[in-house]
mmCIF file of C-alpha atoms in Angstrom:
data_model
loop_
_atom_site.group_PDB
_atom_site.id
_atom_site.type_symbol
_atom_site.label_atom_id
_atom_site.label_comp_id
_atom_site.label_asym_id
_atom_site.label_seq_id
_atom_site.Cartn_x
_atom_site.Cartn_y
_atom_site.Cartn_z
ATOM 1 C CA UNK T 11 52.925 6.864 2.085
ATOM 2 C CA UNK T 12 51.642 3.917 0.097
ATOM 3 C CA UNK T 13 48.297 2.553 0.303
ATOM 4 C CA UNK T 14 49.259 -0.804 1.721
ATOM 5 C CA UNK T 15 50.803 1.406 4.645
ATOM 6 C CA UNK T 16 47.601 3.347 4.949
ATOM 7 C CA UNK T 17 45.110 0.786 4.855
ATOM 8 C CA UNK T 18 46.508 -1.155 7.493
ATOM 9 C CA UNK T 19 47.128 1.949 9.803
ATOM 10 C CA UNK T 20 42.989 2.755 8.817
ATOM 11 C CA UNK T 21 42.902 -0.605 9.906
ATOM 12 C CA UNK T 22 44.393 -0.090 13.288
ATOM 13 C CA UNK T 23 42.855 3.112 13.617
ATOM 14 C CA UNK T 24 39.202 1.942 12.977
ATOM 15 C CA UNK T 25 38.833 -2.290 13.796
ATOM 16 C CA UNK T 26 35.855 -2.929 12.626
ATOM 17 C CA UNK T 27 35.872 -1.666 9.060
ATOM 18 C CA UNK T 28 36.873 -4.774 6.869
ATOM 19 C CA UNK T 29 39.045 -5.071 3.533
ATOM 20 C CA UNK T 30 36.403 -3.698 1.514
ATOM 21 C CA UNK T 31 35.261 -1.195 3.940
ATOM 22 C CA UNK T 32 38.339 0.088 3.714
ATOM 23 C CA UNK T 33 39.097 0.193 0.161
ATOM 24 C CA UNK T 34 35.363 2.223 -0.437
ATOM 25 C CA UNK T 35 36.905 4.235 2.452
ATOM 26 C CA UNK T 36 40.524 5.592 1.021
ATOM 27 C CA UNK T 37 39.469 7.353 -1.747
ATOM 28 C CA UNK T 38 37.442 10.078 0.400
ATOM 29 C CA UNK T 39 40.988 10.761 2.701
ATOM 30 C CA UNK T 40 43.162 13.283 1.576
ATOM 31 C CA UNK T 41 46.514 12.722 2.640
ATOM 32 C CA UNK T 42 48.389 15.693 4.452
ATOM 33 C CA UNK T 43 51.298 16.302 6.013
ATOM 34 C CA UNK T 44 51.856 18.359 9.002
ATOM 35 C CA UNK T 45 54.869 20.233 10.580
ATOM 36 C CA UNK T 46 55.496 19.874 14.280
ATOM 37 C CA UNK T 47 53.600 22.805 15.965
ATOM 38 C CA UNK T 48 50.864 22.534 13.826
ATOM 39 C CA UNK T 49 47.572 23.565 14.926
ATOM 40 C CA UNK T 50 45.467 20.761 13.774
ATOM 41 C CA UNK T 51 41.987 21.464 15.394
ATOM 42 C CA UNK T 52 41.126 24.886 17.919
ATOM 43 C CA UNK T 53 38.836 24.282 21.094
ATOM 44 C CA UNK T 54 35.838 26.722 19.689
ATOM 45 C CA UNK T 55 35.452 25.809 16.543
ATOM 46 C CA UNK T 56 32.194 24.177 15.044
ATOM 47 C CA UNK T 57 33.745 21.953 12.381
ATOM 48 C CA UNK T 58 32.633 18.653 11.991
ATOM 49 C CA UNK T 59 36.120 17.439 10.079
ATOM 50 C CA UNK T 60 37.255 14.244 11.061
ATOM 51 C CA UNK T 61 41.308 13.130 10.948
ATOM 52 C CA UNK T 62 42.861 9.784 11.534
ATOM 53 C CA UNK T 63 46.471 10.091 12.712
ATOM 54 C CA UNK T 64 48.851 7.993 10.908
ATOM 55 C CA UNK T 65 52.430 8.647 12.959
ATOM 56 C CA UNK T 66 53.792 11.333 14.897
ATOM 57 C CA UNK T 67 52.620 12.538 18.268
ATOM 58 C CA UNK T 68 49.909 15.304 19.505
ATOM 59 C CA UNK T 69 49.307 17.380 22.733
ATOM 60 C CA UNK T 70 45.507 18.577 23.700
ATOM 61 C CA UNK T 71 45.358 21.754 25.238
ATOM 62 C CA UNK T 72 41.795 23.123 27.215
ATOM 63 C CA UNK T 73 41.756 26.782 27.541
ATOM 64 C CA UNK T 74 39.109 28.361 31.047
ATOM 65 C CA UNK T 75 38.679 31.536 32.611
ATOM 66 C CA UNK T 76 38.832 31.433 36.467
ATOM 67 C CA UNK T 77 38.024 34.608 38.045
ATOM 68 C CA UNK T 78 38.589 36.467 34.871
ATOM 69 C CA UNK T 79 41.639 35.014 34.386
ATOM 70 C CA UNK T 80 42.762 32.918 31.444
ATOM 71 C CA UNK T 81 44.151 29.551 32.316
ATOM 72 C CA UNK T 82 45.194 26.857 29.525
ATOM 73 C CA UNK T 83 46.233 23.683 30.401
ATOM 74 C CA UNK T 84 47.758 20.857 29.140
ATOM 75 C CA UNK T 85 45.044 17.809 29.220
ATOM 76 C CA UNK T 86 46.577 14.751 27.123
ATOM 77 C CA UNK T 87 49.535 13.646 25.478
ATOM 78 C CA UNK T 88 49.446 10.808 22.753
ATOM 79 C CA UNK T 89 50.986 8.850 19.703
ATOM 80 C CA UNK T 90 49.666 8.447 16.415
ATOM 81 C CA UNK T 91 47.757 6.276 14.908
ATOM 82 C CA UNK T 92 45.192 7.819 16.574
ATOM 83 C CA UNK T 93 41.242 9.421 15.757
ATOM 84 C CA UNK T 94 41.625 13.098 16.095
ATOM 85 C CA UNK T 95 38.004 15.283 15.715
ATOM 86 C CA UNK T 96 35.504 12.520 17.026
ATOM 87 C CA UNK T 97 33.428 14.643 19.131
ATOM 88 C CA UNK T 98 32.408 16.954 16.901
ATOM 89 C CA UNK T 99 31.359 14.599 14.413
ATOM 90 C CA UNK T 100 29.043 12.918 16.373
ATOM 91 C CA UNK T 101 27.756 15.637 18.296
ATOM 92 C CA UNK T 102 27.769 18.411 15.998
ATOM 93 C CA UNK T 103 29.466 20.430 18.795
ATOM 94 C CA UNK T 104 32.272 22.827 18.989
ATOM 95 C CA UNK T 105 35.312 22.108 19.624
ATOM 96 C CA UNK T 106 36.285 21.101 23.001
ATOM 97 C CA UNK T 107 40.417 21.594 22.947
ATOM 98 C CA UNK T 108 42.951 22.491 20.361
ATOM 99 C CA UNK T 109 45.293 19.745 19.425
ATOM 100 C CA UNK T 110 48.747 20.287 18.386
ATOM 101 C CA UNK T 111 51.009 18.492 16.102
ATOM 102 C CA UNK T 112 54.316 17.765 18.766
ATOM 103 C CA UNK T 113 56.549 16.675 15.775
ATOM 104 C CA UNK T 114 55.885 16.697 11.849
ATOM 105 C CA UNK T 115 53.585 13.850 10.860
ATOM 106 C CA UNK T 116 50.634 12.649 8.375
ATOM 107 C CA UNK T 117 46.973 12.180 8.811
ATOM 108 C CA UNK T 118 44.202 11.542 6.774
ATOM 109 C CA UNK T 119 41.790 14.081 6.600
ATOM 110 C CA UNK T 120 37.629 13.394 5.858
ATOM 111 C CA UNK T 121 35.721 16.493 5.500
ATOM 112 C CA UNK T 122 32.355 16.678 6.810
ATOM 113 C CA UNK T 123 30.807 16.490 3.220
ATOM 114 C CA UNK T 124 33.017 13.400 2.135
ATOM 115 C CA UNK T 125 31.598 11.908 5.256
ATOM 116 C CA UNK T 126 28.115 12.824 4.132
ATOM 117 C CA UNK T 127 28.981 10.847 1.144
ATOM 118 C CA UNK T 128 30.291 8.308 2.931
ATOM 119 C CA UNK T 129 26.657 8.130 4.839
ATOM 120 C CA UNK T 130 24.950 8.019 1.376
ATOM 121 C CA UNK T 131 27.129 5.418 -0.173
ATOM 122 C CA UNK T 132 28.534 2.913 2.535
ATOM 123 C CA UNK T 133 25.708 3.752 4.959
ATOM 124 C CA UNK T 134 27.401 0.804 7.086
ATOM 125 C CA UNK T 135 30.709 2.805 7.025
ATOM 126 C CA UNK T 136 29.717 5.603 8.819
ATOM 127 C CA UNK T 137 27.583 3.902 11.117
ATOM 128 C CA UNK T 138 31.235 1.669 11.922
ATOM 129 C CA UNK T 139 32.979 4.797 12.291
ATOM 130 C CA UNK T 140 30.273 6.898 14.317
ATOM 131 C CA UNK T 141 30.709 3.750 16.507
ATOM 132 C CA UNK T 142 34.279 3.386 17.189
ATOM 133 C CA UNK T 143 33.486 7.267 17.672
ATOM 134 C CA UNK T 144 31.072 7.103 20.343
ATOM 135 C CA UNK T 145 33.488 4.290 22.066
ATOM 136 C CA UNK T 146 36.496 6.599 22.068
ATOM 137 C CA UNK T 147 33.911 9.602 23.618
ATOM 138 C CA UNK T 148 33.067 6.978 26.141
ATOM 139 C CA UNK T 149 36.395 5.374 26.980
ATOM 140 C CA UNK T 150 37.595 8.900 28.150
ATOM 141 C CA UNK T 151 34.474 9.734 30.037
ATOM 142 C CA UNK T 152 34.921 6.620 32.158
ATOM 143 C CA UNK T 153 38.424 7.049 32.297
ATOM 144 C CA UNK T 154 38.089 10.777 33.288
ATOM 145 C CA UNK T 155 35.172 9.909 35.661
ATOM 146 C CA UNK T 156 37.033 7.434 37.646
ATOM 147 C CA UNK T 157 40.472 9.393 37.805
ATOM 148 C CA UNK T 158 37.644 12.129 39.621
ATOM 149 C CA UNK T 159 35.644 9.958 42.081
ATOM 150 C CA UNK T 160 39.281 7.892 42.913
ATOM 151 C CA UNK T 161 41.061 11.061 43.433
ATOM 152 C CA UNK T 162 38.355 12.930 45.803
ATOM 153 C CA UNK T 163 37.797 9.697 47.547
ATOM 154 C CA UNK T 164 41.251 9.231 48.110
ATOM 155 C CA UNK T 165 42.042 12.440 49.635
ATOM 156 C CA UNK T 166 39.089 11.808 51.758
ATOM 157 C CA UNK T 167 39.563 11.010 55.468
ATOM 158 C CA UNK T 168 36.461 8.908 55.560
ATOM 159 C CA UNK T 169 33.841 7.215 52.945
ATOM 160 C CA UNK T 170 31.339 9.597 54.426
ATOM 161 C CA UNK T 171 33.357 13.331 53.560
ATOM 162 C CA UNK T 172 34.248 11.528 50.468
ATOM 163 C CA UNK T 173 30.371 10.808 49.095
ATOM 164 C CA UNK T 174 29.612 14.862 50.552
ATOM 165 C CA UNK T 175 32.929 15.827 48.750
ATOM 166 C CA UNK T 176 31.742 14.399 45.143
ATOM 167 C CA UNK T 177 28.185 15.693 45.871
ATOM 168 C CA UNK T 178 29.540 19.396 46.240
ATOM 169 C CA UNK T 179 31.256 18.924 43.044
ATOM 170 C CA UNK T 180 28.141 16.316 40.940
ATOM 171 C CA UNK T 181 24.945 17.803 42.825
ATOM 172 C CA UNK T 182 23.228 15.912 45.166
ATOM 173 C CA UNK T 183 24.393 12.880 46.583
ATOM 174 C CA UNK T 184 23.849 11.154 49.507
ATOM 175 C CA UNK T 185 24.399 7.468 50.816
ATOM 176 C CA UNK T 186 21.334 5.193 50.518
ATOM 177 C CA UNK T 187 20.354 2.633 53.106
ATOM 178 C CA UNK T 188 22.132 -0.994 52.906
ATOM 179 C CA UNK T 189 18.631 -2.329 51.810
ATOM 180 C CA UNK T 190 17.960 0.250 49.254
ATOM 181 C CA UNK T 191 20.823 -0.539 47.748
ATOM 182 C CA UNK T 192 20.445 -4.507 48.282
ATOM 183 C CA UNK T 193 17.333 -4.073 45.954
ATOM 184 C CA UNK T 194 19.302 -1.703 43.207
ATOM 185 C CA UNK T 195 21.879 -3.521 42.699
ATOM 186 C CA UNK T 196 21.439 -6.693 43.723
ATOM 187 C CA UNK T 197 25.292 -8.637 43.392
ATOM 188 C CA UNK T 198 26.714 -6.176 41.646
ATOM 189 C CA UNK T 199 29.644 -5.078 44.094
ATOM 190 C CA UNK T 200 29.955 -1.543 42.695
ATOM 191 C CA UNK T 201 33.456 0.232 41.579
ATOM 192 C CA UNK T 202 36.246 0.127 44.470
ATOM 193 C CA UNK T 203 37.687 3.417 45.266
ATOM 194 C CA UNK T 204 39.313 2.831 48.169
ATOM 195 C CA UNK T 205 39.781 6.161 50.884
#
């Protein structure tokens, strides 16, 4: 792939770097090429390597053990261009799913050193990319947190079961009075999930 192609996929990857972010940027990526099937990162694992997707498409998979059984699951589907290996390098954590390639593509891959460089050299860099980290974390926090809360409120016959439901599952909740929660939150209407 040529550079021109890469930049402007690093480009759509990661918004907020600029031209010359990006050009400071290239030069730590190694290009690599993967064949569909590929494991590209394993839910255990403490590396902190970071890989932006440039094509091709991936599948997440989130292995548990209910009552000593082994269940794995399938929790996400997506397209490249794409951040793959976020978590870990912001939180220094292990692995939370193994990611598969679904059909042969290329990705860019920054090793936790080169991104140590990175920190030394373009300390602005990193911070951009530890950023647009953090906001992918988020994104599929909120978006995980509201699937929840809409789902058990949903399948709720009343708001009332619904608010003990969540609490069994989140610890303990219970509804506050109309002027407590006048005094929290003021005009701020709250999140609809409708039961």
């Amino acid at each position: 792939m040529e550079d021109a192609d890469k930049k402007a996929i690093i480009a759509k990857i990661l918004p907020s770097l600029n031209a010359e972010d990006i050009d400071n940027f290239l030069p730590l990526l190694e290009e690599r090429h993967a064949a569909g099937g590929t494991i590209l990162v394993s839910q255990g694992d403490t590396d902190r390597d970071l890989y932006l997707l440039l094509n091709g498409s991936y599948s997440a998979f989130y292995k548990i053990r209910v009552n000593l059984t082994a269940v794995a699951t399938n929790v996400g589907n997506w397209p490249g261009p794409s951040l793959l290996g976020e978590v870990n390098l912001v939180l220094d954590n292990t692995r939370t799913a193994t990611v598969v390639a679904r059909e042969a593509c290329d990705y860019l891959y920054l090793s936790k050193d080169s991104f140590d460089q990175i920190s030394e050299k373009f300390p602005s860099i990193a911070i951009k990319i530890l950023t647009a980290s953090a906001a992918i974390i988020n994104g599929r926090f909120e978006s995980m947190r509201k699937t929840m809360y809409s789902s058990i409120i949903h399948d709720s016959p009343t708001v009332p079961v619904g608010i003990t439901r969540l609490g069994r599952l989140l610890g303990n909740w219970s509804r506050v009075p109309e002027e407590i929660s006048k005094k929290l939150f003021a005009d701020y209407e709250g999140e609809n999930f409708n039961s």
